Amino acid sequence: MKKLLFFTFLLFASILVIVVFTAERTLNSVAMPPSEKRAESVSLKKKDHFTVLLLGTDQREGDRGRTDTVVLASVSDKSIQLLSIPRDTRVQIAGSQNKTKINHAYSYGGTALTVKTVENFLNVPIDYFVNVNMEGFIQLIDKMGGVTVRNDFSFESDGSVFLKGNILLNGDDALKYVRMRYDDPNGDFGRQKRQQDVMRALLDKAVQLKHIDDLLSAVRNNVETNLKPSNFLYLQQNYNEARFQIDVLSIAGTGETIDNTYYYLVNEQERQRLSSLFHKHLNIIETAPEKKEISF
């Protein structure tokens, strides 16, 4: 079940992208320079192992927002390795001496700075990203007639009451449901689980939609990626078996309050452990290689 929940968010974001490309509609396509941590180019056509950073952003009108969800995946033709990075993780923001929560990187410099910050934090190259605006899920859920999830405990959030048991959420309540954190006994990890439960419910509804335009109209302006249409052909052809072998990594750390702000602290030994696991799965050496172009 744990593997399925983590994979659901990755799969759902991918489905949104594939659906839009299949319908020949325009996504928010964003170019990203190839990673400087790559010694050789990446080719999905040749079944090279690659990484994708999946971001769920809390972005509102007039405000760039922050990342609610940060998931790093490494993908081979046989397996997928996933790591969910808690939003309170204290990191050094790329290009500065500032240390703060990892979700602040997006508010400082958008997707590009978030990608670079995660790269530096784990010393792992990031080849692709998919950024899903969480605010867009309000429209999406309402168009689907709401989603049903099983709530583990009763709580109140932003004026709405969520009872224990199976509950039907409209778009506005779903966003409140996944944002609640401080009253959760599991903190940010409980929040991540609620996000994943909603994603799974969305996926169940999405695959049943008879009118694909309902889905497209809700997501067209709420997904950005540097993946191209040609990438998906190779993903389907060369990486289909990977979905049957999913390894979920956990990031060990401790909670600590610094200057009246709560952080999740990850020591250097743990960062090195995770970096080594990703490098092994990617079949690359743990050095800072010279920059090369990524081929598609």
Short mmCIF file of C-alpha atoms in Angstrom, two decimals:
data_model
loop_
_atom_site.label_atom_id
_atom_site.label_comp_id
_atom_site.label_asym_id
_atom_site.label_seq_id
_atom_site.Cartn_x
_atom_site.Cartn_y
_atom_site.Cartn_z
CA MET A 1 0.00 0.00 0.00
CA LYS A 2 2.81 2.44 0.86
CA LYS A 3 4.43 1.88 -2.54
CA LEU A 4 1.13 2.38 -4.30
CA LEU A 5 0.43 5.67 -2.53
CA PHE A 6 3.80 7.17 -3.41
CA PHE A 7 3.58 5.97 -7.00
CA THR A 8 0.05 7.28 -7.46
CA PHE A 9 1.17 10.92 -7.33
CA LEU A 10 3.88 10.30 -9.91
CA LEU A 11 1.51 8.31 -12.11
CA PHE A 12 -1.28 10.85 -11.84
CA ALA A 13 0.96 13.75 -12.84
CA SER A 14 2.23 11.71 -15.78
CA ILE A 15 -1.32 10.92 -16.86
CA LEU A 16 -2.18 14.62 -16.88
CA VAL A 17 0.79 15.33 -19.12
CA ILE A 18 0.11 12.38 -21.43
CA VAL A 19 -3.56 13.29 -21.76
CA VAL A 20 -2.74 16.83 -22.78
CA PHE A 21 -0.14 15.71 -25.30
CA THR A 22 -2.44 13.04 -26.72
CA ALA A 23 -5.14 15.62 -27.30
CA GLU A 24 -2.57 17.86 -29.03
CA ARG A 25 -3.16 20.71 -26.64
CA THR A 26 -0.51 23.11 -25.40
CA LEU A 27 1.10 22.51 -22.01
CA ASN A 28 3.17 25.02 -20.11
CA SER A 29 6.43 23.79 -21.63
CA VAL A 30 9.52 25.00 -19.78
CA ALA A 31 13.10 24.56 -20.94
CA MET A 32 15.71 23.56 -18.39
CA PRO A 33 19.49 23.43 -18.94
CA PRO A 34 21.01 19.94 -18.74
CA SER A 35 22.34 19.02 -15.32
CA GLU A 36 25.98 19.83 -14.60
CA LYS A 37 26.08 16.64 -12.52
CA ARG A 38 25.88 14.51 -15.65
CA ALA A 39 29.03 13.19 -17.33
CA GLU A 40 27.11 11.71 -20.26
CA SER A 41 23.95 12.62 -22.11
CA VAL A 42 20.64 10.92 -21.33
CA SER A 43 18.70 9.14 -24.06
CA LEU A 44 15.30 7.62 -23.32
CA LYS A 45 15.48 5.96 -26.73
CA LYS A 46 18.51 3.99 -25.51
CA LYS A 47 16.84 3.08 -22.19
CA ASP A 48 19.20 5.23 -20.14
CA HIS A 49 18.36 5.61 -16.47
CA PHE A 50 17.05 9.08 -15.62
CA THR A 51 15.57 11.21 -12.85
CA VAL A 52 12.37 13.23 -12.66
CA LEU A 53 11.49 15.74 -9.94
CA LEU A 54 7.77 15.86 -9.22
CA LEU A 55 6.51 19.07 -7.62
CA GLY A 56 3.09 19.88 -6.24
CA THR A 57 2.96 23.65 -5.84
CA ASP A 58 0.65 25.88 -3.85
CA GLN A 59 0.41 28.71 -6.38
CA ARG A 60 -2.24 31.40 -6.26
CA GLU A 61 -3.04 34.53 -8.25
CA GLY A 62 -0.45 37.22 -7.58
CA ASP A 63 1.72 34.82 -5.58
CA ARG A 64 4.32 32.37 -6.92
CA GLY A 65 3.66 30.14 -3.91
CA ARG A 66 5.67 27.27 -2.46
CA THR A 67 6.01 23.55 -3.05
CA ASP A 68 3.63 21.37 -1.06
CA THR A 69 5.16 18.16 -2.41
CA VAL A 70 8.71 17.33 -3.54
CA VAL A 71 9.28 13.80 -4.85
CA LEU A 72 12.49 12.70 -6.55
CA ALA A 73 12.27 9.59 -8.73
CA SER A 74 15.04 7.70 -10.47
CA VAL A 75 13.81 5.45 -13.28
CA SER A 76 15.39 2.51 -15.06
CA ASP A 77 13.80 0.20 -17.61
CA LYS A 78 13.22 -2.30 -14.77
CA SER A 79 12.43 -0.28 -11.64
CA ILE A 80 11.56 3.06 -10.04
CA GLN A 81 13.12 4.52 -6.90
CA LEU A 82 11.17 7.22 -5.04
CA LEU A 83 12.06 9.69 -2.31
CA SER A 84 9.59 12.15 -0.80
CA ILE A 85 11.44 15.13 0.73
CA PRO A 86 9.54 16.77 3.64
CA ARG A 87 8.70 20.39 2.91
CA ASP A 88 10.28 21.52 6.21
CA THR A 89 13.67 20.02 5.33
CA ARG A 90 16.39 22.60 6.03
CA VAL A 91 18.65 23.08 3.02
CA GLN A 92 20.98 25.64 1.53
CA ILE A 93 19.24 27.41 -1.33
CA ALA A 94 21.22 27.09 -4.55
CA GLY A 95 23.33 30.13 -5.40
CA SER A 96 23.18 31.63 -1.88
CA GLN A 97 24.34 31.09 1.67
CA ASN A 98 20.76 31.13 2.89
CA LYS A 99 19.54 28.02 4.73
CA THR A 100 15.80 27.59 4.97
CA LYS A 101 12.96 25.17 4.25
CA ILE A 102 13.22 23.40 0.91
CA ASN A 103 9.74 24.53 -0.11
CA HIS A 104 10.91 28.17 0.00
CA ALA A 105 13.15 27.62 -3.03
CA TYR A 106 10.12 27.79 -5.30
CA SER A 107 9.00 31.15 -3.93
CA TYR A 108 12.53 32.54 -4.42
CA GLY A 109 13.20 31.28 -7.93
CA GLY A 110 10.47 28.99 -9.21
CA THR A 111 10.99 25.53 -10.66
CA ALA A 112 14.55 26.16 -11.86
CA LEU A 113 15.82 27.13 -8.40
CA THR A 114 13.95 24.23 -6.78
CA VAL A 115 15.55 21.78 -9.20
CA LYS A 116 19.02 23.18 -8.55
CA THR A 117 18.50 23.18 -4.78
CA VAL A 118 17.42 19.53 -4.74
CA GLU A 119 20.36 18.64 -6.99
CA ASN A 120 22.79 20.24 -4.56
CA PHE A 121 21.09 18.81 -1.48
CA LEU A 122 21.41 15.21 -2.66
CA ASN A 123 24.22 15.63 -5.21
CA VAL A 124 22.03 13.91 -7.81
CA PRO A 125 21.38 15.10 -11.38
CA ILE A 126 17.79 16.01 -12.23
CA ASP A 127 16.94 15.38 -15.87
CA TYR A 128 13.21 16.13 -15.99
CA PHE A 129 10.51 17.72 -13.87
CA VAL A 130 6.72 17.79 -13.70
CA ASN A 131 5.19 20.68 -11.76
CA VAL A 132 1.49 20.41 -10.89
CA ASN A 133 -0.27 23.46 -9.44
CA MET A 134 -2.33 22.26 -6.47
CA GLU A 135 -4.79 25.14 -6.89
CA GLY A 136 -5.82 23.62 -10.23
CA PHE A 137 -7.12 20.56 -8.42
CA ILE A 138 -10.08 22.58 -7.16
CA GLN A 139 -11.35 22.89 -10.73
CA LEU A 140 -10.41 19.31 -11.55
CA ILE A 141 -12.16 17.76 -8.54
CA ASP A 142 -15.30 19.83 -9.04
CA LYS A 143 -15.51 18.78 -12.70
CA MET A 144 -15.27 15.16 -11.56
CA GLY A 145 -18.10 15.57 -9.07
CA GLY A 146 -15.82 15.34 -6.03
CA VAL A 147 -13.62 12.55 -4.68
CA THR A 148 -14.10 10.12 -1.80
CA VAL A 149 -11.30 9.37 0.68
CA ARG A 150 -11.07 7.57 4.02
CA ASN A 151 -10.18 10.02 6.78
CA ASP A 152 -8.24 8.52 9.71
CA PHE A 153 -9.40 11.04 12.34
CA SER A 154 -11.81 13.96 12.70
CA PHE A 155 -10.46 17.50 12.45
CA GLU A 156 -11.36 21.05 11.44
CA SER A 157 -9.42 23.09 8.90
CA ASP A 158 -10.07 26.62 7.68
CA GLY A 159 -13.75 26.54 8.63
CA SER A 160 -14.52 23.05 7.30
CA VAL A 161 -15.08 19.93 9.43
CA PHE A 162 -13.74 16.57 8.26
CA LEU A 163 -15.24 13.60 10.09
CA LYS A 164 -13.53 10.25 10.55
CA GLY A 165 -14.42 7.64 7.93
CA ASN A 166 -15.27 7.84 4.24
CA ILE A 167 -15.92 11.43 3.18
CA LEU A 168 -16.81 13.08 -0.14
CA LEU A 169 -14.70 16.16 -0.90
CA ASN A 170 -15.43 18.95 -3.35
CA GLY A 171 -12.52 20.92 -4.79
CA ASP A 172 -12.33 23.60 -2.11
CA ASP A 173 -12.57 21.13 0.78
CA ALA A 174 -10.05 18.78 -0.84
CA LEU A 175 -7.46 21.55 -0.85
CA LYS A 176 -8.15 22.31 2.82
CA TYR A 177 -7.95 18.58 3.57
CA VAL A 178 -4.48 18.15 2.08
CA ARG A 179 -3.12 21.41 3.52
CA MET A 180 -3.89 20.68 7.18
CA ARG A 181 -0.73 19.79 9.07
CA TYR A 182 -0.44 21.20 12.58
CA ASP A 183 -3.31 19.16 14.07
CA ASP A 184 -2.02 15.93 12.53
CA PRO A 185 -0.22 13.69 15.05
CA ASN A 186 2.16 12.66 12.25
CA GLY A 187 2.89 16.25 11.19
CA ASP A 188 4.10 16.72 7.64
CA PHE A 189 4.20 12.97 7.04
CA GLY A 190 0.48 12.73 7.81
CA ARG A 191 -0.11 15.61 5.45
CA GLN A 192 1.78 13.80 2.71
CA LYS A 193 -0.41 10.73 3.22
CA ARG A 194 -3.61 12.78 2.83
CA GLN A 195 -2.22 14.30 -0.37
CA GLN A 196 -1.46 10.85 -1.71
CA ASP A 197 -4.93 9.57 -0.77
CA VAL A 198 -6.56 12.43 -2.69
CA MET A 199 -4.26 11.80 -5.68
CA ARG A 200 -5.27 8.16 -5.70
CA ALA A 201 -8.96 9.07 -5.61
CA LEU A 202 -8.38 11.53 -8.46
CA LEU A 203 -6.68 8.85 -10.49
CA ASP A 204 -9.59 6.46 -9.96
CA LYS A 205 -11.99 9.13 -11.22
CA ALA A 206 -9.75 10.29 -14.09
CA VAL A 207 -9.55 6.87 -15.74
CA GLN A 208 -13.37 6.69 -15.73
CA LEU A 209 -13.94 10.02 -17.49
CA LYS A 210 -15.90 9.68 -20.72
CA HIS A 211 -15.35 13.25 -21.83
CA ILE A 212 -11.65 14.04 -21.88
CA ASP A 213 -12.24 17.77 -22.49
CA ASP A 214 -13.48 18.05 -18.88
CA LEU A 215 -10.06 16.91 -17.71
CA LEU A 216 -8.13 18.99 -20.22
CA SER A 217 -9.85 22.26 -19.41
CA ALA A 218 -8.96 21.87 -15.73
CA VAL A 219 -5.31 20.94 -16.11
CA ARG A 220 -4.14 22.74 -19.25
CA ASN A 221 -2.81 25.74 -17.35
CA ASN A 222 -1.83 23.89 -14.19
CA VAL A 223 0.95 21.59 -15.36
CA GLU A 224 4.45 22.53 -16.53
CA THR A 225 7.24 20.19 -17.57
CA ASN A 226 10.39 19.97 -19.64
CA LEU A 227 9.29 16.60 -21.04
CA LYS A 228 8.47 16.64 -24.74
CA PRO A 229 5.83 14.67 -26.66
CA SER A 230 8.49 12.40 -28.15
CA ASN A 231 9.63 11.42 -24.64
CA PHE A 232 6.36 9.70 -23.88
CA LEU A 233 6.66 7.33 -26.81
CA TYR A 234 10.00 6.09 -25.44
CA LEU A 235 8.65 5.99 -21.87
CA GLN A 236 5.85 3.70 -22.98
CA GLN A 237 8.10 1.55 -25.14
CA ASN A 238 11.18 1.25 -22.92
CA TYR A 239 10.11 1.79 -19.31
CA ASN A 240 6.73 0.10 -19.01
CA GLU A 241 8.04 -2.72 -16.80
CA ALA A 242 9.43 -0.27 -14.24
CA ARG A 243 6.02 0.28 -12.69
CA PHE A 244 6.01 -3.27 -11.35
CA GLN A 245 9.14 -2.71 -9.21
CA ILE A 246 8.90 0.42 -7.05
CA ASP A 247 11.31 1.02 -4.18
CA VAL A 248 10.34 3.76 -1.72
CA LEU A 249 13.19 5.42 0.15
CA SER A 250 12.79 7.19 3.48
CA ILE A 251 14.79 10.20 4.59
CA ALA A 252 15.89 10.07 8.23
CA GLY A 253 16.10 13.29 10.21
CA THR A 254 15.12 15.13 13.36
CA GLY A 255 12.72 17.97 14.05
CA GLU A 256 14.23 21.08 15.61
CA THR A 257 13.13 24.67 16.22
CA ILE A 258 15.66 27.30 15.10
CA ASP A 259 14.87 31.01 15.62
CA ASN A 260 11.24 30.09 16.40
CA THR A 261 10.88 28.16 13.12
CA TYR A 262 10.44 24.39 12.87
CA TYR A 263 12.81 22.53 10.54
CA TYR A 264 13.45 18.91 9.58
CA LEU A 265 17.21 18.42 9.84
CA VAL A 266 19.02 15.83 7.71
CA ASN A 267 22.68 15.22 8.51
CA GLU A 268 25.48 14.81 5.98
CA GLN A 269 25.76 11.06 6.53
CA GLU A 270 22.09 10.57 5.61
CA ARG A 271 22.41 12.80 2.56
CA GLN A 272 25.41 10.78 1.41
CA ARG A 273 23.51 7.53 1.94
CA LEU A 274 20.63 8.68 -0.22
CA SER A 275 22.97 10.13 -2.84
CA SER A 276 24.77 6.79 -3.10
CA LEU A 277 21.49 4.92 -3.54
CA PHE A 278 20.45 7.22 -6.38
CA HIS A 279 23.84 7.05 -8.09
CA LYS A 280 23.79 3.27 -7.91
CA HIS A 281 20.30 3.11 -9.41
CA LEU A 282 21.27 5.58 -12.13
CA ASN A 283 24.55 3.76 -12.90
CA ILE A 284 26.60 6.95 -12.63
CA ILE A 285 29.64 7.81 -10.53
CA GLU A 286 29.45 10.18 -7.57
CA THR A 287 31.35 13.13 -9.00
CA ALA A 288 30.47 16.55 -10.37
CA PRO A 289 30.89 15.91 -14.12
CA GLU A 290 31.18 18.47 -16.84
CA LYS A 291 28.05 19.69 -18.52
CA LYS A 292 26.66 17.86 -21.56
CA GLU A 293 23.53 18.15 -23.63
CA ILE A 294 20.59 15.82 -22.99
CA SER A 295 19.41 14.03 -26.14
CA PHE A 296 15.76 13.09 -26.60
#
